Amino acid sequence: MLASAMSWYRNVDALSQSYRVYAVDVIGEGNKSRPVKPITSLDDFLQWFTEVIDGLGIDTLYLAGNSYGGFTGAYYAMKLPERIRKLVLIGPAATIYKMRPFYTHMFIPKAIYGFSPKYLV
């Protein structure tokens, strides 16, 4: 959340020794994408990510996600387990335990940004 696939750049070299690596930015997140239809639910994410991997010609995948990426990766694996060979979750936010109220203040700016007029243009 609020980051891009560039946060993985130091890991890509090592990962690509054994795997084909696609570092995918979630549309509408901390990147320059401008979604036609914003992702507003986990099911929207599921549909969008399935379209991405289908477009890449991938039937099954090894999936790794950190924080929010771990959260969405876990959701994807629960809904479409037949598409996942292995799943790596690194500090998956709100996956095992609910998000503590202390941390929710970090997501308020994201919500404000997401609903601001400049985002919807």
mmCIF file of C-alpha atoms in Angstrom:
data_model
loop_
_atom_site.group_PDB
_atom_site.id
_atom_site.type_symbol
_atom_site.label_atom_id
_atom_site.label_comp_id
_atom_site.label_asym_id
_atom_site.label_seq_id
_atom_site.Cartn_x
_atom_site.Cartn_y
_atom_site.Cartn_z
ATOM 1 C CA MET A 1 0.000 0.000 0.000
ATOM 2 C CA LEU A 2 1.330 3.417 -1.009
ATOM 3 C CA ALA A 3 4.391 1.791 -2.582
ATOM 4 C CA SER A 4 5.348 0.465 -5.972
ATOM 5 C CA ALA A 5 6.999 -2.674 -7.279
ATOM 6 C CA MET A 6 10.279 -0.739 -7.162
ATOM 7 C CA SER A 7 10.421 -1.578 -3.457
ATOM 8 C CA TRP A 8 11.417 -5.101 -4.567
ATOM 9 C CA TYR A 9 14.311 -4.007 -6.800
ATOM 10 C CA ARG A 10 16.993 -5.333 -4.440
ATOM 11 C CA ASN A 11 15.317 -8.753 -4.339
ATOM 12 C CA VAL A 12 14.681 -9.194 -8.049
ATOM 13 C CA ASP A 13 18.227 -10.244 -8.965
ATOM 14 C CA ALA A 14 18.289 -13.048 -6.390
ATOM 15 C CA LEU A 15 14.720 -14.162 -7.117
ATOM 16 C CA SER A 16 15.306 -14.183 -10.863
ATOM 17 C CA GLN A 17 18.103 -16.747 -10.455
ATOM 18 C CA SER A 18 15.420 -19.390 -9.849
ATOM 19 C CA TYR A 19 12.148 -17.811 -10.997
ATOM 20 C CA ARG A 20 10.750 -15.608 -13.730
ATOM 21 C CA VAL A 21 9.930 -12.406 -11.871
ATOM 22 C CA TYR A 22 7.110 -9.994 -12.616
ATOM 23 C CA ALA A 23 7.010 -7.081 -10.173
ATOM 24 C CA VAL A 24 3.467 -5.874 -10.666
ATOM 25 C CA ASP A 25 2.205 -2.532 -9.425
ATOM 26 C CA VAL A 26 -1.344 -2.695 -8.127
ATOM 27 C CA ILE A 27 -3.317 -0.263 -10.219
ATOM 28 C CA GLY A 28 -4.207 2.889 -8.309
ATOM 29 C CA GLU A 29 -1.629 2.325 -5.556
ATOM 30 C CA GLY A 30 1.613 4.253 -4.969
ATOM 31 C CA ASN A 31 2.461 4.491 -8.644
ATOM 32 C CA LYS A 32 1.486 6.514 -11.683
ATOM 33 C CA SER A 33 -1.346 4.280 -12.850
ATOM 34 C CA ARG A 34 -4.724 5.856 -13.471
ATOM 35 C CA PRO A 35 -7.425 3.242 -13.223
ATOM 36 C CA VAL A 36 -10.493 3.477 -15.386
ATOM 37 C CA LYS A 37 -12.340 1.588 -12.664
ATOM 38 C CA PRO A 38 -10.681 1.906 -9.229
ATOM 39 C CA ILE A 39 -10.215 -1.207 -7.126
ATOM 40 C CA THR A 40 -12.578 -0.749 -4.211
ATOM 41 C CA SER A 41 -12.862 -4.302 -2.845
ATOM 42 C CA LEU A 42 -10.907 -7.513 -2.543
ATOM 43 C CA ASP A 43 -13.085 -9.033 -5.244
ATOM 44 C CA ASP A 44 -12.155 -6.137 -7.572
ATOM 45 C CA PHE A 45 -8.504 -6.922 -6.806
ATOM 46 C CA LEU A 46 -9.102 -10.623 -7.481
ATOM 47 C CA GLN A 47 -10.598 -9.862 -10.886
ATOM 48 C CA TRP A 48 -7.898 -7.334 -11.811
ATOM 49 C CA PHE A 49 -4.975 -9.560 -10.750
ATOM 50 C CA THR A 50 -6.452 -12.573 -12.540
ATOM 51 C CA GLU A 51 -6.702 -10.485 -15.713
ATOM 52 C CA VAL A 52 -3.051 -9.443 -15.292
ATOM 53 C CA ILE A 53 -1.714 -12.975 -14.890
ATOM 54 C CA ASP A 54 -3.969 -14.290 -17.644
ATOM 55 C CA GLY A 55 -2.659 -11.518 -19.897
ATOM 56 C CA LEU A 56 0.885 -12.658 -19.117
ATOM 57 C CA GLY A 57 -0.064 -16.206 -20.096
ATOM 58 C CA ILE A 58 0.504 -17.605 -16.585
ATOM 59 C CA ASP A 59 -1.604 -20.549 -15.430
ATOM 60 C CA THR A 60 -0.076 -21.112 -11.985
ATOM 61 C CA LEU A 61 2.377 -18.963 -10.099
ATOM 62 C CA TYR A 62 4.690 -18.575 -7.174
ATOM 63 C CA LEU A 63 3.406 -15.498 -5.388
ATOM 64 C CA ALA A 64 5.202 -13.344 -2.833
ATOM 65 C CA GLY A 65 3.773 -10.314 -1.094
ATOM 66 C CA ASN A 66 4.845 -7.949 1.650
ATOM 67 C CA SER A 67 2.427 -6.182 4.008
ATOM 68 C CA TYR A 68 -0.609 -5.206 1.911
ATOM 69 C CA GLY A 69 0.769 -7.412 -0.874
ATOM 70 C CA GLY A 70 0.793 -10.310 1.579
ATOM 71 C CA PHE A 71 -2.785 -9.527 2.540
ATOM 72 C CA THR A 72 -3.982 -9.483 -1.076
ATOM 73 C CA GLY A 73 -1.817 -12.495 -1.942
ATOM 74 C CA ALA A 74 -3.391 -14.505 0.887
ATOM 75 C CA TYR A 75 -6.854 -13.518 -0.338
ATOM 76 C CA TYR A 76 -5.990 -14.542 -3.890
ATOM 77 C CA ALA A 77 -4.668 -17.917 -2.687
ATOM 78 C CA MET A 78 -7.800 -18.550 -0.611
ATOM 79 C CA LYS A 79 -10.117 -17.748 -3.527
ATOM 80 C CA LEU A 80 -8.109 -19.370 -6.344
ATOM 81 C CA PRO A 81 -5.814 -21.969 -4.734
ATOM 82 C CA GLU A 82 -5.494 -23.861 -8.006
ATOM 83 C CA ARG A 83 -3.582 -20.885 -9.467
ATOM 84 C CA ILE A 84 -0.917 -20.837 -6.700
ATOM 85 C CA ARG A 85 2.096 -23.174 -6.600
ATOM 86 C CA LYS A 86 3.645 -21.554 -3.535
ATOM 87 C CA LEU A 87 2.790 -18.474 -1.501
ATOM 88 C CA VAL A 88 5.254 -16.353 0.471
ATOM 89 C CA LEU A 89 3.775 -13.844 2.925
ATOM 90 C CA ILE A 90 6.088 -11.246 4.448
ATOM 91 C CA GLY A 91 4.439 -9.401 7.316
ATOM 92 C CA PRO A 92 0.964 -9.750 5.791
ATOM 93 C CA ALA A 93 -1.085 -6.850 7.136
ATOM 94 C CA ALA A 94 -4.359 -7.801 8.854
ATOM 95 C CA THR A 95 -4.139 -11.396 7.624
ATOM 96 C CA ILE A 96 -3.584 -13.291 10.858
ATOM 97 C CA TYR A 97 -4.762 -10.629 13.313
ATOM 98 C CA LYS A 98 -7.024 -7.641 12.815
ATOM 99 C CA MET A 99 -5.316 -4.336 12.180
ATOM 100 C CA ARG A 100 -4.842 -2.552 15.474
ATOM 101 C CA PRO A 101 -6.597 0.803 15.743
ATOM 102 C CA PHE A 102 -3.185 2.422 16.286
ATOM 103 C CA TYR A 103 -2.179 1.571 12.711
ATOM 104 C CA THR A 104 -5.391 2.610 11.016
ATOM 105 C CA HIS A 105 -4.272 6.258 11.110
ATOM 106 C CA MET A 106 -1.735 5.346 8.424
ATOM 107 C CA PHE A 107 -4.521 4.393 6.041
ATOM 108 C CA ILE A 108 -6.620 7.537 6.460
ATOM 109 C CA PRO A 109 -4.353 9.624 4.173
ATOM 110 C CA LYS A 110 -4.599 6.844 1.562
ATOM 111 C CA ALA A 111 -8.396 7.012 1.684
ATOM 112 C CA ILE A 112 -8.388 10.807 1.396
ATOM 113 C CA TYR A 113 -6.005 10.624 -1.552
ATOM 114 C CA GLY A 114 -8.069 7.887 -3.178
ATOM 115 C CA PHE A 115 -11.273 9.894 -3.085
ATOM 116 C CA SER A 116 -9.840 13.293 -3.946
ATOM 117 C CA PRO A 117 -11.017 14.881 -7.233
ATOM 118 C CA LYS A 118 -7.546 14.729 -8.804
ATOM 119 C CA TYR A 119 -7.627 10.941 -8.445
ATOM 120 C CA LEU A 120 -11.011 10.634 -10.096
ATOM 121 C CA VAL A 121 -10.110 12.778 -13.093
#
